Tab-separated table of C-alpha atoms and ligand atoms in Angstrom:
chain	number	residue	atom	x	y	z
A	1	PRO	CA	-2.612	-9.793	122.724
A	2	LEU	CA	-3.406	-13.271	123.918
A	3	LYS	CA	-5.728	-15.260	121.675
A	4	ALA	CA	-5.516	-18.903	122.682
A	5	PHE	CA	-4.603	-21.529	125.233
A	6	ILE	CA	-3.184	-24.839	124.020
A	7	PHE	CA	-3.182	-27.654	126.570
A	8	ASP	CA	-1.303	-30.889	126.843
A	9	LEU	CA	-3.607	-33.758	127.864
A	10	ASP	CA	-1.850	-36.465	129.905
A	11	GLY	CA	-0.924	-35.099	133.327
A	12	VAL	CA	-2.477	-31.671	132.761
A	13	ILE	CA	-6.171	-32.107	132.049
A	14	THR	CA	-6.410	-35.505	133.698
A	15	ASP	CA	-4.079	-37.853	135.560
A	16	THR	CA	-3.465	-40.299	132.714
A	17	ALA	CA	0.273	-39.661	133.185
A	18	GLU	CA	-0.074	-42.024	136.170
A	19	TYR	CA	-1.744	-44.692	134.000
A	20	HIS	CA	0.999	-44.429	131.375
A	21	PHE	CA	3.521	-44.926	134.189
A	22	LEU	CA	1.733	-47.978	135.613
A	23	ALA	CA	1.403	-49.603	132.183
A	24	TRP	CA	5.077	-49.020	131.316
A	25	LYS	CA	6.151	-50.259	134.738
A	26	ALA	CA	4.243	-53.525	134.273
A	27	LEU	CA	5.786	-54.052	130.834
A	28	ALA	CA	9.270	-53.249	132.116
A	29	GLU	CA	8.847	-55.754	134.965
A	30	ASP	CA	7.756	-58.436	132.484
A	31	LEU	CA	11.063	-57.802	130.707
A	32	GLY	CA	13.057	-57.872	133.938
A	33	ILE	CA	13.795	-54.160	133.748
A	34	THR	CA	13.616	-51.963	136.850
A	35	PHE	CA	11.583	-48.856	136.039
A	36	THR	CA	11.045	-46.176	138.665
A	37	ARG	CA	8.890	-43.060	138.918
A	38	GLU	CA	12.073	-41.054	138.436
A	39	ASP	CA	12.847	-42.920	135.196
A	40	ASN	CA	9.282	-42.168	134.120
A	41	GLU	CA	9.826	-38.393	134.310
A	42	GLU	CA	11.979	-38.697	131.176
A	43	LEU	CA	9.129	-40.389	129.316
A	44	LYS	CA	6.465	-37.763	129.913
A	45	GLY	CA	5.352	-36.276	126.612
A	46	VAL	CA	7.390	-38.858	124.692
A	47	SER	CA	5.715	-41.000	121.995
A	48	ARG	CA	4.839	-44.648	122.555
A	49	MET	CA	7.666	-46.136	120.482
A	50	ASP	CA	10.278	-43.683	121.733
A	51	SER	CA	9.212	-44.492	125.294
A	52	LEU	CA	9.674	-48.214	124.651
A	53	GLU	CA	13.139	-47.582	123.201
A	54	LYS	CA	14.118	-45.606	126.300
A	55	ILE	CA	12.920	-48.386	128.615
A	56	LEU	CA	14.812	-51.053	126.640
A	57	GLU	CA	17.896	-48.835	126.774
A	58	LEU	CA	17.479	-48.496	130.530
A	59	GLY	CA	17.513	-52.277	130.849
A	60	GLY	CA	20.361	-52.721	128.371
A	61	ARG	CA	18.021	-54.711	126.129
A	62	THR	CA	17.902	-52.538	123.007
A	63	GLY	CA	19.369	-55.208	120.745
A	64	ASP	CA	17.206	-58.045	122.071
A	65	PHE	CA	14.069	-57.412	120.003
A	66	SER	CA	13.211	-57.116	116.305
A	67	ALA	CA	11.071	-54.254	114.998
A	68	VAL	CA	8.070	-56.593	114.893
A	69	GLU	CA	8.650	-57.678	118.491
A	70	LYS	CA	8.939	-54.042	119.565
A	71	GLU	CA	5.595	-53.292	117.899
A	72	ALA	CA	4.085	-56.154	119.900
A	73	LEU	CA	5.572	-54.852	123.168
A	74	ALA	CA	4.219	-51.355	122.502
A	75	GLU	CA	0.834	-52.862	121.652
A	76	LYS	CA	0.851	-54.823	124.909
A	77	LYS	CA	1.551	-51.677	126.907
A	78	ASN	CA	-1.250	-49.898	125.086
A	79	GLU	CA	-3.734	-52.697	125.793
A	80	HIS	CA	-2.928	-52.413	129.483
A	81	TYR	CA	-3.229	-48.614	129.283
A	82	LEU	CA	-6.649	-48.937	127.606
A	83	THR	CA	-7.935	-51.059	130.489
A	84	LEU	CA	-6.703	-48.408	132.946
A	85	ILE	CA	-8.504	-45.568	131.148
A	86	GLN	CA	-11.773	-47.373	130.485
A	87	ASP	CA	-13.574	-45.928	133.491
A	88	ILE	CA	-12.538	-42.296	133.019
A	89	THR	CA	-15.420	-39.851	133.521
A	90	PRO	CA	-15.753	-36.041	133.709
A	91	ALA	CA	-15.039	-36.438	137.458
A	92	ASP	CA	-11.441	-37.276	136.512
A	93	LEU	CA	-10.551	-33.758	135.397
A	94	LEU	CA	-7.602	-32.581	137.508
A	95	PRO	CA	-8.293	-29.840	140.103
A	96	ALA	CA	-9.060	-26.335	138.760
A	97	ILE	CA	-8.964	-27.427	135.099
A	98	LYS	CA	-12.706	-27.105	134.584
A	99	GLU	CA	-12.647	-23.597	136.058
A	100	LEU	CA	-9.622	-22.522	134.006
A	101	ILE	CA	-11.269	-23.732	130.802
A	102	ALA	CA	-14.476	-21.898	131.705
A	103	ASP	CA	-12.484	-18.659	132.285
A	104	ILE	CA	-10.689	-19.051	128.954
A	105	LYS	CA	-13.952	-19.499	127.090
A	106	ALA	CA	-15.694	-16.693	128.986
A	107	LYS	CA	-12.942	-14.316	127.826
A	108	GLY	CA	-13.560	-15.341	124.212
A	109	LEU	CA	-10.143	-16.979	123.865
A	110	LYS	CA	-9.650	-20.065	121.749
A	111	LEU	CA	-8.930	-23.469	123.203
A	112	GLY	CA	-6.756	-26.188	121.678
A	113	LEU	CA	-5.240	-29.529	122.657
A	114	ALA	CA	-1.746	-30.655	121.610
A	115	SER	CA	-1.162	-34.260	122.684
A	116	ALA	CA	1.579	-36.794	121.998
A	117	SER	CA	-0.942	-39.590	122.593
A	118	LYS	CA	-2.782	-41.614	119.980
A	119	ASN	CA	-5.487	-42.102	122.606
A	120	ALA	CA	-6.168	-38.384	123.017
A	121	PHE	CA	-9.609	-38.352	121.361
A	122	THR	CA	-10.777	-41.345	123.451
A	123	VAL	CA	-9.668	-39.732	126.711
A	124	MET	CA	-11.108	-36.311	125.810
A	125	ASP	CA	-14.402	-37.975	124.932
A	126	SER	CA	-14.542	-39.834	128.269
A	127	LEU	CA	-13.821	-36.563	130.090
A	128	GLY	CA	-16.696	-34.858	128.273
A	129	MET	CA	-14.132	-32.382	126.895
A	130	LYS	CA	-14.088	-33.211	123.188
A	131	SER	CA	-16.686	-30.634	122.204
A	132	GLU	CA	-15.386	-28.027	124.664
A	133	PHE	CA	-12.165	-27.619	122.679
A	134	ASP	CA	-12.035	-25.788	119.345
A	135	ILE	CA	-9.414	-28.153	117.976
A	136	ILE	CA	-7.522	-31.291	119.034
A	137	VAL	CA	-4.162	-32.323	117.557
A	138	ASP	CA	-2.970	-35.799	118.521
A	139	ALA	CA	0.015	-38.011	117.736
A	140	LYS	CA	-1.729	-39.538	114.728
A	141	THR	CA	-1.440	-36.350	112.707
A	142	VAL	CA	2.060	-35.072	113.501
A	143	VAL	CA	5.390	-36.364	112.214
A	144	ASN	CA	7.719	-35.065	114.923
A	145	GLY	CA	7.052	-35.760	118.594
A	146	LYS	CA	7.729	-33.363	121.487
A	147	PRO	CA	10.205	-31.689	122.182
A	148	HIS	CA	9.783	-30.774	118.487
A	149	PRO	CA	7.309	-27.856	118.301
A	150	GLU	CA	5.212	-29.371	115.486
A	151	VAL	CA	2.176	-30.389	117.546
A	152	PHE	CA	1.853	-26.931	119.156
A	153	LEU	CA	2.483	-25.114	115.858
A	154	ARG	CA	-0.146	-27.250	114.142
A	155	ALA	CA	-2.629	-26.459	116.905
A	156	ALA	CA	-1.988	-22.700	116.552
A	157	GLU	CA	-2.340	-22.944	112.782
A	158	MET	CA	-5.646	-24.806	113.081
A	159	LEU	CA	-6.883	-22.180	115.543
A	160	GLY	CA	-5.812	-19.473	113.092
A	161	VAL	CA	-3.611	-17.654	115.595
A	162	GLU	CA	0.083	-16.778	115.651
A	163	PRO	CA	2.275	-18.689	118.151
A	164	GLU	CA	3.143	-15.512	120.101
A	165	ALA	CA	-0.553	-15.134	120.912
A	166	CYS	CA	-0.706	-18.598	122.476
A	167	ILE	CA	-0.107	-19.929	125.959
A	168	GLY	CA	0.863	-23.611	126.186
A	169	VAL	CA	0.279	-25.674	129.337
A	170	GLU	CA	2.429	-28.764	129.992
A	171	ASP	CA	3.562	-31.214	132.674
A	172	ALA	CA	6.513	-32.646	130.704
A	173	ALA	CA	10.001	-31.258	130.187
A	174	ALA	CA	9.786	-32.333	126.521
A	175	GLY	CA	6.464	-30.513	126.282
A	176	VAL	CA	7.709	-27.235	127.743
A	177	GLN	CA	10.626	-27.432	125.314
A	178	ALA	CA	8.141	-27.897	122.456
A	179	ILE	CA	6.095	-24.859	123.572
A	180	LYS	CA	9.175	-22.639	123.830
A	181	SER	CA	10.533	-23.835	120.466
A	182	ALA	CA	7.146	-22.945	118.979
A	183	GLY	CA	7.622	-19.378	120.241
A	184	MET	CA	4.791	-19.573	122.768
A	185	PHE	CA	4.459	-18.641	126.450
A	186	ALA	CA	4.924	-21.770	128.583
A	187	VAL	CA	3.052	-22.661	131.758
A	188	ALA	CA	4.434	-25.772	133.459
A	189	VAL	CA	2.781	-27.976	136.068
A	190	GLY	CA	5.182	-29.846	138.345
A	191	PRO	CA	8.361	-29.352	140.391
A	192	LYS	CA	10.027	-25.985	139.739
A	193	GLU	CA	13.501	-27.487	139.251
A	194	SER	CA	12.290	-29.534	136.254
A	195	PHE	CA	11.235	-26.503	134.228
A	196	GLU	CA	14.013	-23.962	133.908
A	197	ASN	CA	12.757	-22.664	130.563
A	198	ALA	CA	9.073	-22.268	131.523
A	199	ASP	CA	7.603	-18.772	131.887
A	200	LEU	CA	5.487	-19.796	134.853
A	201	VAL	CA	5.536	-22.949	137.018
A	202	TYR	CA	2.757	-24.315	139.221
A	203	ALA	CA	3.350	-27.210	141.607
A	204	SER	CA	-0.069	-28.653	140.738
A	205	THR	CA	-3.089	-27.827	138.580
A	206	ALA	CA	-4.982	-26.813	141.725
A	207	GLU	CA	-2.900	-23.633	141.814
A	208	LEU	CA	-3.497	-22.616	138.203
A	209	SER	CA	-4.989	-19.140	138.090
A	210	PHE	CA	-6.270	-17.515	134.902
A	211	ASP	CA	-5.743	-13.978	136.227
A	212	LYS	CA	-2.174	-14.659	137.349
A	213	ILE	CA	-1.221	-16.335	134.058
A	214	LEU	CA	-2.637	-13.396	132.119
A	215	GLU	CA	-0.812	-10.910	134.338
A	216	VAL	CA	2.567	-12.579	133.725
A	217	TYR	CA	1.842	-13.071	130.003
A	218	ASN	CA	1.029	-9.379	129.608
A	219	GLY	CA	4.222	-8.513	131.511
B	1	BG6	C1	1.966	-38.519	126.058
B	1	BG6	C2	2.321	-39.086	127.402
B	1	BG6	O1	0.923	-37.592	126.203
B	1	BG6	O2	1.546	-39.555	125.181
B	1	BG6	C3	3.334	-40.208	127.269
B	1	BG6	O3	2.848	-38.054	128.210
B	1	BG6	C4	2.825	-41.250	126.285
B	1	BG6	O4	3.534	-40.796	128.532
B	1	BG6	C5	2.512	-40.570	124.951
B	1	BG6	O5	3.806	-42.267	126.070
B	1	BG6	C6	1.981	-41.549	123.910
B	1	BG6	O6	0.719	-42.033	124.305
B	1	BG6	P1	-0.068	-43.182	123.555
B	1	BG6	O7	-1.434	-43.124	124.180
B	1	BG6	O8	-0.091	-42.835	122.104
B	1	BG6	O9	0.652	-44.447	123.802
B	2	MG	MG1	1.713	-34.547	129.676
């Protein structure tokens, strides 16, 4: 039986996926690299340094920077991102998330966060969600980024539940891959065609329904 929900943060609980996009786009433009929303889809759920590498690759500029310079570029993006998230409040929860979390808790299920972001605790705090979750795993404590299952497996382990008893919720292709590799049930938020391996896909968080998810999970 189902014991826990494990959520991704950026793009699921709040719209920070948009802020990551804007900050990367500004950095790319500084470097003379064209970076579109479509390009950004590939970066969702991907770590900061891996995202930078992908953008440099896109612009054919991989060989142009030393490791130290790349660190500085990633730091610059993060500084911009931090200014974009500074005014986040509990009002910035995406539609239906508050209700879904309340349903999960009312049913006595556990609640975890599995984020690829090093800013996860800051954002969760601003949202007033830090103490609502039983556990939070962020990018600071895992070795392998999504699509590797490590962050979801660690979350399940910390919650004391087996992966099969967990439902993961994601907006990134890399994230859904991580959930499935962890042996969990995957709920995806976004365009159906992006998530062939998800167990359930919702176009937006507004459509998330606890009862429907449970029905499909229970088969
Ligand atoms: C993920 C986002 O949650 O975190 C990515 O989907 C982001 O877009 C990654 O690059 C790393 O975030 P941060 O805050 O550590 O730079
Ligand atoms: Mg995400």
